[in-house]
Amino acid sequence: MTFIRTTPSRAVDVTAVFPQLAPLARPATRLHPRPGAPTPHDSSIGGPLLWPADEPWPHCDAPHEGGGCLLAAVRVDQRVRARAAAHPDGTPGVSSRTPEEEAVLAQIDWDQERPDGPIPLLPVAQLYVRDVPVLRPPGQADLLQVLWCPFDHPDMYMPRTAVFWRSAAAVTDILTSPPESFDVEFEEYVPKPCVLAPEQVTEYPNPLELSKELREQLGDWGRWEAVDAAVDSSYAPFPESYYRSDLSVAPGWKAGGWPQWGYTDPAPRQCPACDTAMEPLLTIDTFEWDGSSRSWIPYEDQAAASSTGDRHRDMWRPTGVQIGSGYKQQLYVCPAAPEHPHIELMQ
């Protein structure tokens, strides 16, 4: 990794206030994606995959409607925007298309309809265990690859994902030009190529997953004040919100940890193959932070996050992905057998 991101320490040791939370601590890896040029040998979001040349590329066989964005045009637009974001001083010419990009657009038949047949999946995430040790792969695997179909699916109204585990050393001949979809439903379903700065953090459950008794204690501001904690007094009327936003679940793209809830209440997540309780694998987030989670902004991004221009937008939405109206797509895996089918939820 060529850069780092550092989450500020939490203002309060929440286990000093509520010792019952200590055994519920879970490790998570914040991925901190930032636009870049990853290779197949890097952990990445939206980058090229270490995919065997002799292994068929995955496709989606479901029926697909819509499709308002041609993938080739989306990729050109992403490159132009990436150059502009890399030169916030407004260097002349960086926001213009190159001759090669103009040639790509000139070759597009804008009236062409989507070819019949299955849709090739798009790379979403590639995570090496060396970078994201919170992963628990099956057997000798040391690489997680997540792809998705860039269309909404009626049963969940978000892209449908596919999960693959493999041994990186076993891939000796890499597929360099995988098939691509002709179009996508939304440009936000095409992740911008991002490099990662994985960082290990500790999380605690969302309040909705705690017992009624513990939630009532979280709501007692006197408990917080009694430990002489450096608590944010603006949360005094709503101490549970303080725990939720600042002390429990980290925002943004991450592996492992605890899931965030709010779009719905916690739902049963049982393995469809063996009925084991499933655990979070990957959170695909629209935002790296929002107005209620600013305490999680890495030190290295705080200056840019305080700006009001395009640079701020690029900081809090580096991948360009949007789930629903700004939600998260959570992938869950079976801890007993990670190769069992995964499940996914929107939150």
C-alpha positions as a printed NumPy array, in Angstrom:
array([[  0.   ,   0.   ,   0.   ],
       [  1.319,   3.44 ,  -0.905],
       [ -0.746,   5.567,   1.476],
       [ -2.328,   5.278,   4.897],
       [ -5.496,   6.442,   6.571],
       [ -5.8  ,   6.778,  10.341],
       [ -9.116,   6.83 ,  12.168],
       [ -9.046,   9.11 ,  15.236],
       [ -9.233,   7.268,  18.542],
       [-12.712,   7.169,  20.017],
       [-13.301,   9.961,  22.528],
       [-14.658,   7.451,  25.018],
       [-13.659,   3.911,  25.944],
       [-17.206,   2.641,  25.767],
       [-16.333,  -0.545,  27.665],
       [-15.339,   1.591,  30.668],
       [-18.87 ,   2.971,  30.713],
       [-20.593,  -0.296,  29.843],
       [-18.392,  -3.329,  30.631],
       [-21.081,  -5.594,  29.157],
       [-19.956,  -4.464,  25.702],
       [-16.394,  -5.777,  26.092],
       [-17.128,  -9.375,  25.012],
       [-19.101,  -8.051,  22.028],
       [-16.108,  -6.258,  20.478],
       [-15.334,  -7.31 ,  16.913],
       [-12.427,  -6.454,  14.622],
       [-13.223,  -4.745,  11.345],
       [-11.055,  -3.54 ,   8.487],
       [-11.888,  -0.121,   7.095],
       [-10.813,  -0.271,   3.454],
       [-10.492,   3.48 ,   2.813],
       [-10.804,   3.288,  -0.997],
       [ -9.301,   6.197,  -2.921],
       [ -9.17 ,   6.664,  -6.717],
       [ -6.051,   5.125,  -8.227],
       [ -4.658,   2.629, -10.71 ],
       [ -4.673,  -0.789,  -9.021],
       [ -3.23 ,  -3.886, -10.685],
       [ -4.465,  -7.489, -10.43 ],
       [ -1.886,  -8.006,  -7.684],
       [ -3.385,  -5.288,  -5.474],
       [ -6.349,  -5.206,  -3.144],
       [ -8.781,  -2.83 ,  -4.798],
       [-12.298,  -1.608,  -5.403],
       [-13.352,  -1.626,  -9.056],
       [ -9.902,  -2.713, -10.216],
       [ -8.706,  -5.583, -12.421],
       [ -8.994,  -9.025, -10.882],
       [ -6.425, -11.786, -10.558],
       [ -8.679, -14.047, -12.634],
       [ -7.412, -17.271, -14.24 ],
       [ -7.336, -17.097, -18.037],
       [ -8.776, -20.608, -18.278],
       [-11.704, -19.984, -15.894],
       [-15.02 , -18.794, -17.375],
       [-15.952, -15.236, -16.462],
       [-19.159, -15.144, -14.37 ],
       [-22.389, -13.902, -15.946],
       [-25.91 , -13.142, -14.694],
       [-28.665, -15.184, -16.341],
       [-31.592, -13.256, -14.821],
       [-33.826, -11.094, -17.049],
       [-32.744,  -7.457, -17.176],
       [-34.735,  -4.346, -17.919],
       [-33.665,  -0.728, -18.082],
       [-30.075,   0.046, -18.872],
       [-29.739,   3.759, -19.383],
       [-25.919,   4.024, -19.435],
       [-23.454,   2.563, -21.925],
       [-20.506,   1.122, -20.023],
       [-17.854,   2.434, -22.427],
       [-19.181,   5.979, -22.025],
       [-19.302,   5.629, -18.229],
       [-15.657,   4.572, -18.138],
       [-14.587,   7.539, -20.28 ],
       [-16.479,   9.906, -17.99 ],
       [-14.853,   8.335, -14.926],
       [-11.364,   8.872, -16.349],
       [-12.082,  12.515, -17.168],
       [-13.452,  13.148, -13.677],
       [-10.504,  11.366, -12.071],
       [ -8.049,  13.638, -13.865],
       [ -9.988,  16.716, -12.81 ],
       [-10.118,  15.53 ,  -9.185],
       [ -6.359,  14.944,  -9.203],
       [ -5.82 ,  18.593, -10.186],
       [ -8.107,  20.641,  -7.909],
       [ -6.168,  23.76 ,  -8.872],
       [ -7.937,  23.713, -12.239],
       [ -4.957,  22.854, -14.462],
       [ -6.012,  23.634, -18.051],
       [ -7.045,  20.661, -20.14 ],
       [ -7.451,  18.06 , -17.412],
       [-11.245,  18.174, -17.695],
       [-11.161,  17.592, -21.462],
       [-11.35 ,  14.216, -23.164],
       [ -8.184,  12.88 , -24.754],
       [ -8.124,  11.933, -28.462],
       [ -8.219,   8.282, -27.428],
       [-11.314,   8.89 , -25.308],
       [-12.975,  10.806, -28.134],
       [-12.259,   7.836, -30.393],
       [-13.94 ,   5.458, -27.938],
       [-17.082,   7.593, -27.906],
       [-17.031,   7.943, -31.691],
       [-17.121,   4.159, -32.068],
       [-20.247,   3.779, -29.933],
       [-23.481,   2.994, -31.735],
       [-25.819,   4.936, -29.465],
       [-28.877,   3.324, -31.061],
       [-27.665,  -0.228, -30.559],
       [-29.783,  -2.391, -28.286],
       [-28.322,  -4.614, -25.62 ],
       [-27.252,  -7.966, -27.09 ],
       [-29.348, -10.927, -26.009],
       [-27.918, -13.306, -23.456],
       [-26.376, -13.304, -19.987],
       [-24.745, -10.142, -18.616],
       [-21.019, -10.271, -17.721],
       [-20.445,  -9.301, -14.103],
       [-18.369,  -6.272, -13.108],
       [-15.495,  -6.376, -10.58 ],
       [-16.464,  -4.772,  -7.278],
       [-13.791,  -5.731,  -4.75 ],
       [-10.591,  -7.743,  -4.594],
       [ -9.15 ,  -8.277,  -1.12 ],
       [ -5.95 , -10.136,  -0.312],
       [ -5.87 , -11.661,   3.161],
       [ -2.382, -10.173,   3.628],
       [ -4.042,  -6.731,   3.515],
       [ -7.328,  -7.633,   5.198],
       [ -6.516, -10.229,   7.882],
       [-10.031, -10.083,   9.312],
       [-11.121, -12.299,   6.396],
       [-11.517, -15.997,   7.159],
       [-11.163, -17.807,   3.819],
       [-11.802, -21.5  ,   3.255],
       [ -8.896, -23.928,   2.936],
       [ -5.732, -22.463,   1.432],
       [ -7.475, -19.488,  -0.178],
       [ -5.921, -16.081,   0.42 ],
       [ -7.916, -13.897,  -1.955],
       [-11.537, -12.722,  -1.952],
       [-13.141, -11.478,  -5.176],
       [-16.599,  -9.906,  -5.325],
       [-18.37 ,  -9.099,  -8.591],
       [-21.893,  -7.942,  -9.359],
       [-24.468,  -7.612, -12.076],
       [-24.835,  -3.856, -12.78 ],
       [-28.639,  -3.962, -12.784],
       [-31.303,  -3.85 , -10.097],
       [-32.949,  -7.176,  -9.397],
       [-36.638,  -7.198,  -8.437],
       [-36.103,  -9.259,  -5.294],
       [-33.766,  -6.684,  -3.719],
       [-33.532,  -3.527,  -5.882],
       [-29.751,  -3.452,  -5.937],
       [-27.009,  -5.286,  -7.849],
       [-26.744,  -9.024,  -7.263],
       [-23.268, -10.077,  -6.14 ],
       [-21.116, -13.155,  -6.676],
       [-18.354, -14.166,  -4.245],
       [-15.205, -16.125,  -5.122],
       [-12.356, -17.36 ,  -2.938],
       [ -9.086, -18.477,  -4.466],
       [ -5.361, -19.006,  -3.894],
       [ -3.409, -16.219,  -5.558],
       [ -0.386, -18.464,  -6.109],
       [ -2.509, -20.845,  -8.181],
       [ -3.209, -18.143, -10.782],
       [ -0.285, -18.242, -13.205],
       [ -1.986, -16.982, -16.372],
       [ -4.21 , -13.924, -15.809],
       [ -7.272, -13.018, -17.866],
       [ -6.346,  -9.543, -19.123],
       [ -9.463,  -8.641, -21.142],
       [-12.562, -10.   , -19.399],
       [-15.934,  -9.607, -21.125],
       [-17.925,  -6.523, -20.171],
       [-21.588,  -5.616, -20.153],
       [-22.788,  -3.452, -23.051],
       [-24.708,  -1.226, -20.656],
       [-25.539,  -0.762, -16.981],
       [-28.673,   0.395, -15.211],
       [-26.962,   3.299, -13.435],
       [-23.47 ,   4.758, -13.698],
       [-23.305,   4.394,  -9.9  ],
       [-23.161,   0.625, -10.432],
       [-19.709,   0.964, -12.034],
       [-17.18 ,   1.302,  -9.181],
       [-14.343,   3.7  ,  -9.924],
       [-10.941,   1.977,  -9.757],
       [ -9.636,   2.545,  -6.234],
       [ -6.577,   1.52 ,  -4.286],
       [ -6.984,   0.766,  -0.594],
       [ -5.407,   1.706,   2.726],
       [ -6.762,  -1.034,   5.018],
       [ -6.958,  -0.123,   8.697],
       [ -7.968,  -2.309,  11.625],
       [-10.57 ,  -0.893,  14.018],
       [-12.759,  -2.268,  16.803],
       [-16.543,  -2.159,  16.595],
       [-19.475,  -2.788,  18.907],
       [-23.066,  -3.728,  18.02 ],
       [-25.622,  -1.286,  16.717],
       [-28.048,  -0.423,  19.561],
       [-30.805,  -2.384,  17.796],
       [-28.825,  -5.594,  18.41 ],
       [-28.434,  -5.006,  22.147],
       [-30.681,  -6.185,  24.959],
       [-33.486,  -3.933,  26.157],
       [-31.732,  -3.529,  29.505],
       [-28.458,  -2.401,  27.943],
       [-30.233,  -0.009,  25.577],
       [-31.944,   1.598,  28.554],
       [-28.55 ,   2.025,  30.21 ],
       [-27.163,   3.6  ,  27.029],
       [-29.958,   6.137,  27.28 ],
       [-28.978,   7.172,  30.822],
       [-26.717,  10.209,  30.403],
       [-25.773,  10.   ,  34.05 ],
       [-23.932,   6.74 ,  33.346],
       [-21.766,   8.531,  30.796],
       [-21.003,  11.461,  33.08 ],
       [-20.214,   9.207,  36.046],
       [-17.035,   7.85 ,  34.432],
       [-15.707,  11.358,  33.786],
       [-15.643,  10.578,  30.085],
       [-14.873,  13.143,  27.407],
       [-18.396,  12.824,  26.093],
       [-19.94 ,  15.221,  23.62 ],
       [-22.499,  17.062,  25.755],
       [-24.554,  17.968,  22.686],
       [-25.753,  14.354,  22.764],
       [-27.047,  14.63 ,  26.358],
       [-30.71 ,  14.496,  25.244],
       [-29.956,  11.492,  22.978],
       [-27.084,   9.466,  24.448],
       [-27.988,   6.333,  22.479],
       [-27.406,   8.33 ,  19.291],
       [-23.942,   9.233,  20.576],
       [-23.119,   5.563,  20.995],
       [-24.555,   4.703,  17.601],
       [-22.81 ,   7.409,  15.583],
       [-19.452,   7.735,  17.364],
       [-18.679,   4.54 ,  19.257],
       [-20.242,   1.466,  17.683],
       [-20.067,   0.789,  13.917],
       [-17.615,   2.474,  11.544],
       [-19.03 ,   3.956,   8.331],
       [-17.757,   3.318,   4.815],
       [-16.483,   0.291,   2.919],
       [-15.208,  -2.35 ,   5.317],
       [-14.69 ,  -6.051,   5.912],
       [-15.942,  -7.874,   8.996],
       [-17.092,  -6.026,  12.085],
       [-20.714,  -5.388,  12.999],
       [-23.487,  -4.399,  10.582],
       [-25.238,  -1.06 ,  10.724],
       [-29.036,  -1.043,  10.962],
       [-31.667,   1.631,  10.544],
       [-33.202,   1.115,   7.109],
       [-34.755,  -1.979,   8.711],
       [-34.545,  -3.637,  12.104],
       [-32.027,  -6.491,  12.433],
       [-33.094,  -9.45 ,  10.318],
       [-32.268, -13.157,  10.713],
       [-29.161, -14.053,   8.739],
       [-28.936, -17.829,   8.611],
       [-26.829, -19.796,   6.15 ],
       [-29.142, -21.172,   3.445],
       [-27.046, -24.352,   3.304],
       [-26.535, -25.267,   6.981],
       [-28.589, -22.76 ,   9.013],
       [-25.515, -21.403,  10.836],
       [-25.776, -17.768,  11.923],
       [-23.948, -15.762,   9.257],
       [-21.37 , -13.018,   9.849],
       [-20.607,  -9.791,   7.963],
       [-18.158, -10.276,   5.112],
       [-18.177,  -6.965,   3.242],
       [-20.045,  -3.676,   3.528],
       [-20.423,  -1.744,   0.266],
       [-21.239,   1.799,   1.327],
       [-22.433,   4.801,  -0.645],
       [-20.559,   7.169,   1.683],
       [-17.309,   6.948,   3.612],
       [-18.922,   9.222,   6.219],
       [-21.872,  11.564,   6.618],
       [-23.013,  14.343,   8.92 ],
       [-23.62 ,  11.96 ,  11.817],
       [-20.331,  10.06 ,  11.521],
       [-17.745,  12.802,  11.057],
       [-15.751,  11.624,  14.063],
       [-14.663,   8.671,  11.897],
       [-13.061,  10.86 ,   9.192],
       [ -9.372,   9.879,   8.962],
       [ -6.878,  12.494,  10.061],
       [ -5.413,  12.582,   6.551],
       [ -8.787,  13.528,   5.011],
       [-10.051,  16.092,   7.487],
       [ -8.822,  19.145,   5.592],
       [-10.427,  17.997,   2.338],
       [-13.587,  16.924,   4.166],
       [-14.058,  20.436,   5.491],
       [-14.054,  21.918,   1.986],
       [-17.245,  22.525,   0.024],
       [-16.1  ,  21.803,  -3.526],
       [-15.735,  18.723,  -5.697],
       [-12.801,  17.539,  -3.606],
       [-15.16 ,  17.006,  -0.668],
       [-17.515,  14.964,  -2.833],
       [-14.625,  12.817,  -4.015],
       [-13.522,  12.232,  -0.428],
       [-16.823,  10.982,   0.93 ],
       [-17.842,   9.102,  -2.248],
       [-14.519,   7.888,  -3.653],
       [-15.904,   4.798,  -5.396],
       [-18.841,   6.587,  -7.026],
       [-21.091,   3.69 ,  -5.976],
       [-24.605,   4.407,  -4.744],
       [-26.851,   1.782,  -3.181],
       [-30.53 ,   2.719,  -3.254],
       [-30.999,   6.269,  -2.017],
       [-27.606,   6.343,  -0.313],
       [-27.618,   3.099,   1.663],
       [-25.278,   0.162,   2.203],
       [-25.155,  -3.287,   0.641],
       [-24.1  ,  -5.834,   3.244],
       [-22.722,  -9.247,   2.309],
       [-22.837, -12.061,   4.868],
       [-20.918, -15.332,   4.856],
       [-21.201, -18.616,   6.736],
       [-18.403, -18.834,   9.354],
       [-18.582, -22.63 ,   9.352],
       [-18.094, -22.882,   5.588],
       [-17.297, -19.624,   3.741],
       [-17.829, -21.407,   0.433],
       [-21.545, -21.797,   1.231],
       [-23.882, -19.366,  -0.593],
       [-23.716, -15.846,   0.808],
       [-26.655, -13.533,   1.442],
       [-26.973,  -9.767,   0.986],
       [-29.101,  -7.045,   2.533],
       [-29.665,  -3.326,   1.965],
       [-29.306,  -1.033,   4.977]])
